[in-house]
Short mmCIF file of C-alpha atoms in Angstrom, two decimals:
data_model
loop_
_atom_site.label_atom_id
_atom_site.label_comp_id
_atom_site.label_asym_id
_atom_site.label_seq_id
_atom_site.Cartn_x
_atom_site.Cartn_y
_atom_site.Cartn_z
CA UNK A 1340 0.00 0.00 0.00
CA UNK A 1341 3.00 2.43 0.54
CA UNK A 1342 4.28 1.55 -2.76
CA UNK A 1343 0.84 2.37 -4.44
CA UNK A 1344 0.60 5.42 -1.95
CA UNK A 1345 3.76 6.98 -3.14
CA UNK A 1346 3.39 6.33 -7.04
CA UNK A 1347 -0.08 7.92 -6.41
CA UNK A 1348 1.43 11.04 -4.96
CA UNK A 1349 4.39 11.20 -8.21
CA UNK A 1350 1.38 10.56 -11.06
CA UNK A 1351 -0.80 13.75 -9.00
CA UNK A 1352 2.71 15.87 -9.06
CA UNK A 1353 3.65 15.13 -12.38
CA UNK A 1354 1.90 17.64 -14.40
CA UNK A 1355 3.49 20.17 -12.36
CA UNK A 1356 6.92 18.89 -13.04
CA UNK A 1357 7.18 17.43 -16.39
CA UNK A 1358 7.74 20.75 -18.31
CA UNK A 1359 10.96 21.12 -15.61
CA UNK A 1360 11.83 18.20 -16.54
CA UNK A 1361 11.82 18.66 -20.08
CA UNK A 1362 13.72 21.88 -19.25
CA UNK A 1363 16.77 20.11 -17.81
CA UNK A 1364 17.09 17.81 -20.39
CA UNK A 1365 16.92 20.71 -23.20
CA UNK A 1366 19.58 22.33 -21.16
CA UNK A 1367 21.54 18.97 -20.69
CA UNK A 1368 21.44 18.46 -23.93
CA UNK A 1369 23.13 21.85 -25.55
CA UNK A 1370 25.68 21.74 -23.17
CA UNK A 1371 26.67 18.58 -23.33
CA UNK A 1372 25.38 17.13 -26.32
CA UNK A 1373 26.86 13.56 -26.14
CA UNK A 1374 25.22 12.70 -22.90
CA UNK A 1375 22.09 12.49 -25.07
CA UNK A 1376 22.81 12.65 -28.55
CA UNK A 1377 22.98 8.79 -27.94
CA UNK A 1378 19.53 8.61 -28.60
CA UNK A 1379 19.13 10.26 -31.62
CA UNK A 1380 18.75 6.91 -33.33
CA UNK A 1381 16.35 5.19 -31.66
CA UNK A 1382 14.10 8.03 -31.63
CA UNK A 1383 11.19 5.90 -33.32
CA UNK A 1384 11.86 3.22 -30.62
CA UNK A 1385 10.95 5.38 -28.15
CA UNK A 1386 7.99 7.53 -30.21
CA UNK A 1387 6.89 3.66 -30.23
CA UNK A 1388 7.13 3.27 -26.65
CA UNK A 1389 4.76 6.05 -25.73
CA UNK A 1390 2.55 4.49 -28.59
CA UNK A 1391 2.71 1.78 -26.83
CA UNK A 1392 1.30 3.27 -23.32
CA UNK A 1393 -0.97 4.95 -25.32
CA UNK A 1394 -2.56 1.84 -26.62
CA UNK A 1395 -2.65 0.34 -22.95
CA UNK A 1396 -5.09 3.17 -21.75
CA UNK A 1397 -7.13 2.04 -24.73
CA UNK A 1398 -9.98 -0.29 -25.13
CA UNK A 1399 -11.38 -0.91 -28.76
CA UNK A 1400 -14.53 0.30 -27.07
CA UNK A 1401 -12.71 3.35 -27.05
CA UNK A 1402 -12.60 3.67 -30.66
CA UNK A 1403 -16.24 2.55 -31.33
CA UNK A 1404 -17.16 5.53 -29.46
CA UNK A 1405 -15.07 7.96 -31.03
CA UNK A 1406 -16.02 6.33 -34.76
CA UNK A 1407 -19.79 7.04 -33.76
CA UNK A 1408 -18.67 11.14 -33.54
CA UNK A 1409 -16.91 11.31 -36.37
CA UNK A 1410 -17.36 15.11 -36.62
CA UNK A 1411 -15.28 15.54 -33.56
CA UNK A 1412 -11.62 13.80 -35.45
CA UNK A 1413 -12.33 15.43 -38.23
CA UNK A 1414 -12.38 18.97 -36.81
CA UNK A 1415 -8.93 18.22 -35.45
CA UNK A 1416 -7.76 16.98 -38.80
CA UNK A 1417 -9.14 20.31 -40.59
CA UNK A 1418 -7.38 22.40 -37.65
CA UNK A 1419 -4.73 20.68 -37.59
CA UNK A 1420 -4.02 21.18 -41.51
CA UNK A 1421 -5.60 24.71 -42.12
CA UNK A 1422 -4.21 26.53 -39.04
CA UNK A 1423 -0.97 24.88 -38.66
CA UNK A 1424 0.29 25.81 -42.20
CA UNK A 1425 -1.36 29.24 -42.49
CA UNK A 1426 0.12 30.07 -39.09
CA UNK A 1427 3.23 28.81 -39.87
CA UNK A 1428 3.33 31.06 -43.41
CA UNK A 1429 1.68 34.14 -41.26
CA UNK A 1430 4.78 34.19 -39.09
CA UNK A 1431 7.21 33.81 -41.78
CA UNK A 1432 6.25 36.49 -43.07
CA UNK A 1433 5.45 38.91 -40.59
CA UNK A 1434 8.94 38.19 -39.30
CA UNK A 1435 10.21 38.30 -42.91
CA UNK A 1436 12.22 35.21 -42.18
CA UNK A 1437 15.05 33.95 -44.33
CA UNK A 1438 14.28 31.20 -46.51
CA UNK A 1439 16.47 28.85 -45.04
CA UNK A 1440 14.89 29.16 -41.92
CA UNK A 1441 11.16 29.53 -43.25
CA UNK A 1442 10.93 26.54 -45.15
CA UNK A 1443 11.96 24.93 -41.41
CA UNK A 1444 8.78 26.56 -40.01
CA UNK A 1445 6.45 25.85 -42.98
CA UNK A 1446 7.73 21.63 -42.54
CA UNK A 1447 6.81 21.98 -38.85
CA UNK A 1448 3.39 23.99 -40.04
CA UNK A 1449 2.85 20.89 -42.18
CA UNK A 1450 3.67 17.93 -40.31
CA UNK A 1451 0.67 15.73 -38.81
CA UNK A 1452 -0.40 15.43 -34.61
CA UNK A 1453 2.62 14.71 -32.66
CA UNK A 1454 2.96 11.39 -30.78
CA UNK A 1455 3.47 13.38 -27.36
CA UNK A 1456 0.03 14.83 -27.72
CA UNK A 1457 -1.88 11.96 -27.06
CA UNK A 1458 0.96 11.77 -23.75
CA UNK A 1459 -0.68 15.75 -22.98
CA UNK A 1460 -3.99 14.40 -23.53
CA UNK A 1461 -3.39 11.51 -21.10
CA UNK A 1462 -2.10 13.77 -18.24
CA UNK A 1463 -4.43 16.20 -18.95
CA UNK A 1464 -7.63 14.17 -18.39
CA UNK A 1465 -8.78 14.75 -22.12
CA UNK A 1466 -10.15 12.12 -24.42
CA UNK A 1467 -7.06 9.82 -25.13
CA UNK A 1468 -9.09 7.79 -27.32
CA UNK A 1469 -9.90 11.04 -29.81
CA UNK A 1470 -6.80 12.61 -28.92
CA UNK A 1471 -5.21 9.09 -30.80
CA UNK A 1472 -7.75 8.85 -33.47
CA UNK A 1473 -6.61 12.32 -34.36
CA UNK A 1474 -3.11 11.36 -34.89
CA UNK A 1475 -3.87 8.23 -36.24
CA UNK A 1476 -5.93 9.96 -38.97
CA UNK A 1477 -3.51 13.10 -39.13
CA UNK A 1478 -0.88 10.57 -39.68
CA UNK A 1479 -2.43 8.41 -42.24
CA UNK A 1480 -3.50 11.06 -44.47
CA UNK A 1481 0.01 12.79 -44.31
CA UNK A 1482 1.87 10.88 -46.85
CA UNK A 1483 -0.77 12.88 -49.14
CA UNK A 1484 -1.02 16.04 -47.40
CA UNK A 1485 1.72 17.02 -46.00
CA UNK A 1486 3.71 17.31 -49.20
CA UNK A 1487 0.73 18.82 -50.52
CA UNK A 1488 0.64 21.66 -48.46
CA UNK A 1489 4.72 21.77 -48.54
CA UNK A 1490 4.41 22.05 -52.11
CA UNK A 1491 1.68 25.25 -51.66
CA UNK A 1492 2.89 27.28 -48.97
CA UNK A 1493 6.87 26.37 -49.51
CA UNK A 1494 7.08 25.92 -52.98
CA UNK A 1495 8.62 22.86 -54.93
CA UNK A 1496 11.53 21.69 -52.83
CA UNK A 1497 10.22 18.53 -51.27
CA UNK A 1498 10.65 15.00 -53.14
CA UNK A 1499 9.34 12.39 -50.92
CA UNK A 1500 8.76 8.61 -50.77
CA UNK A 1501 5.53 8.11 -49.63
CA UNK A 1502 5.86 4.09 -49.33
CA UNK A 1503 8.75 4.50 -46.61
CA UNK A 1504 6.53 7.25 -44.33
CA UNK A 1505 3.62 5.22 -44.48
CA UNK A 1506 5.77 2.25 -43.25
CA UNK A 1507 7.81 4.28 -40.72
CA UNK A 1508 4.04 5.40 -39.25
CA UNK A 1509 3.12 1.57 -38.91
CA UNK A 1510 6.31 1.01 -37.29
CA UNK A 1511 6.28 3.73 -35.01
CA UNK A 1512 2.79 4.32 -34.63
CA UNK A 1513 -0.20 2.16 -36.06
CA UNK A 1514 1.66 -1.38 -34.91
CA UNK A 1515 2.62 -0.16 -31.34
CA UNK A 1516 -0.99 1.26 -30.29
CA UNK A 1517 -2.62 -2.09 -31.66
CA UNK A 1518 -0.21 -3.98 -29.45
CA UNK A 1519 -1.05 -2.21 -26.38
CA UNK A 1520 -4.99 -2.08 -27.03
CA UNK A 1521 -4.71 -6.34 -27.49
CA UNK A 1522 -2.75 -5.94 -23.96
CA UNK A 1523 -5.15 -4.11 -22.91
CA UNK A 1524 -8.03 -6.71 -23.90
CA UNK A 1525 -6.54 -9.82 -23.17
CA UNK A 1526 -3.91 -9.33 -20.20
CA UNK A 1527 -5.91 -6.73 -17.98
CA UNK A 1528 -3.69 -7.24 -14.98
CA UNK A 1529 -0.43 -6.61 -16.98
CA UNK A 1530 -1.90 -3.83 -18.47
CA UNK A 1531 -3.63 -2.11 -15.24
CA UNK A 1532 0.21 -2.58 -14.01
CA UNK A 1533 1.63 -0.43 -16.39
CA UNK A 1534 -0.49 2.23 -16.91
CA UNK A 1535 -0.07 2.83 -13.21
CA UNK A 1536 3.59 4.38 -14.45
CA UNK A 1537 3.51 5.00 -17.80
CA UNK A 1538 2.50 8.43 -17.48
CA UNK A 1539 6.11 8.88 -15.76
CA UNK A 1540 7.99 7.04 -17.68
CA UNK A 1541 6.68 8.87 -20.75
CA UNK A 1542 7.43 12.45 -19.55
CA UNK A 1543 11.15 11.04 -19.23
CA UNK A 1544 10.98 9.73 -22.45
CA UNK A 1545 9.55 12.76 -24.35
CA UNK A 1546 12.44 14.89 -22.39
CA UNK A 1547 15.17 12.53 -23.36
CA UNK A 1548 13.80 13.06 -26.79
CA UNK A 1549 13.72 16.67 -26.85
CA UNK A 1550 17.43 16.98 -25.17
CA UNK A 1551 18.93 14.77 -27.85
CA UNK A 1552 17.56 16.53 -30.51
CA UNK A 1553 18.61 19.73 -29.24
CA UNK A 1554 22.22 18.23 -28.53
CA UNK A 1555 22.01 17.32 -31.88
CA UNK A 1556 21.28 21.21 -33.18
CA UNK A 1557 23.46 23.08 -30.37
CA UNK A 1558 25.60 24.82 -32.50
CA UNK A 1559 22.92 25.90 -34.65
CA UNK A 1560 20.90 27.00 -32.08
CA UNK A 1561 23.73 29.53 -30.54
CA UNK A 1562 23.79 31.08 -33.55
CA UNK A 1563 19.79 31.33 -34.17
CA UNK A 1564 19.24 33.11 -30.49
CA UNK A 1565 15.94 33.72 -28.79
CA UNK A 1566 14.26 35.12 -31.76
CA UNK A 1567 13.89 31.68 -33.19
CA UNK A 1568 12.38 30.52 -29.95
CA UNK A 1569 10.12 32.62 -29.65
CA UNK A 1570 9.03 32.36 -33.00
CA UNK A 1571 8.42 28.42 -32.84
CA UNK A 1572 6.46 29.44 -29.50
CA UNK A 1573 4.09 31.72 -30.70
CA UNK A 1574 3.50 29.40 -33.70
CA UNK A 1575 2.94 26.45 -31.05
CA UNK A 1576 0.82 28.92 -28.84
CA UNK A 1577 -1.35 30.17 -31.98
CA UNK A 1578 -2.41 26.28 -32.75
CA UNK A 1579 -3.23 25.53 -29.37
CA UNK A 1580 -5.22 28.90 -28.72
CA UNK A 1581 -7.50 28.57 -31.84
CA UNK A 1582 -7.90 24.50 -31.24
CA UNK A 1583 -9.38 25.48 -27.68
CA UNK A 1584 -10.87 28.54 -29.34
CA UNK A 1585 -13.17 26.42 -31.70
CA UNK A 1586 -13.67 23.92 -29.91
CA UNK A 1587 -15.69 25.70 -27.49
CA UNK A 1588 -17.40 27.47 -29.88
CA UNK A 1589 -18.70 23.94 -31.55
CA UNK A 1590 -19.30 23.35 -27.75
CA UNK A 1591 -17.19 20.43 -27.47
CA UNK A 1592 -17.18 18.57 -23.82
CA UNK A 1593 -14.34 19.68 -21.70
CA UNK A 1594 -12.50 16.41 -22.27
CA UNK A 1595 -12.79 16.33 -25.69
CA UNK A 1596 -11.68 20.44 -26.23
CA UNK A 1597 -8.35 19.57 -23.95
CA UNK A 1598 -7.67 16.64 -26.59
CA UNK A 1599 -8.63 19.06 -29.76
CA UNK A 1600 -6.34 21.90 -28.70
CA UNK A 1601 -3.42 19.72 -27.40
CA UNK A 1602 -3.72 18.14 -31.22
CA UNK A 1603 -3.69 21.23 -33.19
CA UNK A 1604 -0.86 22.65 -31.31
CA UNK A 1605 1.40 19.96 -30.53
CA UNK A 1606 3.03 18.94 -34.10
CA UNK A 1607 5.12 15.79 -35.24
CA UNK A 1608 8.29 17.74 -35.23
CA UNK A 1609 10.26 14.51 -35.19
CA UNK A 1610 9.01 13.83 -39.07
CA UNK A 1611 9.34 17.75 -39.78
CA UNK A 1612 12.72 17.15 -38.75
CA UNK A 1613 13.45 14.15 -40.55
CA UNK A 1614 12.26 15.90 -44.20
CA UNK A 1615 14.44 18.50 -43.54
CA UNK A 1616 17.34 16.65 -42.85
CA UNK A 1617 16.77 14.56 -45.82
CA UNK A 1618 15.64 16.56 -48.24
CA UNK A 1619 17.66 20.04 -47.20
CA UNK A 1620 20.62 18.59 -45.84
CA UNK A 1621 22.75 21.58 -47.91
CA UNK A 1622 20.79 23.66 -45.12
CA UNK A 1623 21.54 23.15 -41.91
CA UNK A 1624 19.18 25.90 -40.38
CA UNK A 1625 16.22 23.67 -41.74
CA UNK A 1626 15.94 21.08 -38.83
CA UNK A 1627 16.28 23.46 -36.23
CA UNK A 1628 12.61 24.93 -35.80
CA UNK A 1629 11.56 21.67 -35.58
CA UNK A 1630 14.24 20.93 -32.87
CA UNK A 1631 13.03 24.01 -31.17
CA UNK A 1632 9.33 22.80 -31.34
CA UNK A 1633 10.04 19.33 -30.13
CA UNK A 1634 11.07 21.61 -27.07
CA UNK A 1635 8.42 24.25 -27.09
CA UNK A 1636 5.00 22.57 -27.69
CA UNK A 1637 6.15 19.85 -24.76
CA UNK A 1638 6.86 22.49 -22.29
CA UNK A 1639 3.64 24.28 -22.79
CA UNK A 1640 2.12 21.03 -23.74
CA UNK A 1641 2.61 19.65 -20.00
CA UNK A 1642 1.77 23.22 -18.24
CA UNK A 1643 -1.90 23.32 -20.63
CA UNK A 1644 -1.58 19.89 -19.55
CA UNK A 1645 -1.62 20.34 -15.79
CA UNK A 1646 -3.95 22.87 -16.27
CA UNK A 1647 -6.70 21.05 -17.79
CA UNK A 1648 -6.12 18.08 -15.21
CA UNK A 1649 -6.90 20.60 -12.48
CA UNK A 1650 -9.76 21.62 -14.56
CA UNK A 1651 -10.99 18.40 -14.46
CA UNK A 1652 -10.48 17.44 -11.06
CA UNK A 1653 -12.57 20.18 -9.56
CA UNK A 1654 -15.13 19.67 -12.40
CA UNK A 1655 -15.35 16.18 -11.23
CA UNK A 1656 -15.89 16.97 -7.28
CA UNK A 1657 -18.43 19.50 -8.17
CA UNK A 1658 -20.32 16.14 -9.97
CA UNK A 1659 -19.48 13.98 -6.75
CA UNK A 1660 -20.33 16.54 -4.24
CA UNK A 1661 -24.58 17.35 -6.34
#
């Protein structure tokens, strides 16, 4: 009972603490790089992971219910590929950014939901199961879209393969969440285990991700400064502010509007990344917006994050106490 008593008290803390955390690993991570550049490669491992405890918290009654409000993934897929992009070219040129660095911003304006989203939604107290069927459709549809919208707002730079995305989202994605909803069905007591710490070992992992990938882009970054940042955040804050925006104006329940604006602002920088790496790697400014988002959209991700929780929590003891 201790032991339950004191992983209690670390899951009810953790939305407090998780953007720190994130924080020290950013900061681990550009000064010494190699303590976490290690784990550049096996990014997708560990995007898989959280997948992974994603699909545990998931039942595929879950995703009957969300297929019977179709209306509701479907807004987050039109946010999520309207705003993003038009934000994304707003900025650029507002800021009158250089090319090298606005195509970076347009990729991460492109990109589909983010696997840490669903991780916000989770420790938020949102609607996991929309909060994944909104990636999961984001996702799918972005082999098509995404260079799409590249192509429109970023002109013709972009030559992609869309057999090897749509195989890296199975592998990362699709495969892992399908795993973990089976667990879910079939081996409750394994899976009731480790959803009791998933939530904790997931803020680790989405800060060991974030530090390596800003390890990775230190010496770029010292040389982009603070005005980058706080470019990537107010295109981060923008997505999140007009996904909670329409949401209540649609009157969506309160679970369902923390899931919606965590999606629309929280972006798959890892892929936006990964394009510009392979497709502009002449340009080494191209990765590092989406480095600095990976950062950005987790730390505000986990503070709208502990918000919403809080939200919740005293929505719920009003309920209990009628």
């Amino acid at each position: 009972m201790r032991v339950k008593s004191v992983l209690f008290s670390i899951l009810q803390t953790l939305p407090k603490v998780s953007g720190i955390v994130i924080i020290i690993f950013s900061v681990l991570g550009f000064f010494e790089p190699k303590s976490l550049t290690w784990a550049v490669p096996y990014v997708p491992y560990l995007l898989a992971f959280i997948m992974f405890g994603m699909g545990l918290t998931i039942s595929p009654e879950d995703f009957k219910k969300v297929l019977q409000h179709p209306r509701d993934v479907f807004l987050g897929m039109l946010l999520q590929y309207s705003i993003m992009p038009l934000v994304a070219v707003g900025i650029c040129h507002v800021f009158k950014l250089p090319p090298e660095l606005a195509i970076g911003v347009i990729l991460v304006g492109c990109a589909p939901g983010g696997t840490a989203s669903n991780v916000m939604t989770f420790i938020g107290r949102g609607n996991v199961a929309l909060s994944v069927s909104m990636t999961l459709a984001s996702t799918i549809v972005s082999p098509l879209l995404t260079p799409v919208l590249i192509y429109v707002f970023a002109g013709n730079y972009v030559n992609m393969s869309v057999p090897a995305m749509m195989l890296s989202v199975v592998q990362m994605v699709i495969a892992p969440i399908i795993l973990g909803v089976v667990l879910n069905k079939y081996c409750k007591n394994i899976s009731k285990a480790a959803t009791t710490v998933m939530p904790l070992c997931s803020v680790f992992v989405i800060a060991l991700i974030a530090g390596a990938i800003v390890g990775k882009n230190a010496e770029h970054l010292m040389h982009a400064g603070l005005f980058l940042i706080g470019v990537v955040l107010l295109h981060n804050l923008l997505g999140m502010f007009v996904g909670w925006l329409v949401s209540r104006l649609v009157h969506l329940d309160y679970d369902k509007t923390t899931a919606v604006s965590i999606e629309v602002g929280m972006q798959n920088s890892g892929l936006a990344a990964g394009i510009a790496a392979l497709h502009f790697a002449t340009n080494p400014l191209a990765p590092l917006p989406a480095a600095l988002f990976s950062v950005c959209h987790n730390v505000t991700g986990s503070v709208f994050a502990g918000l919403r929780r809080r939200g919740s929590l005293q929505r719920q003891l009003r309920e209990d106490a009628k």
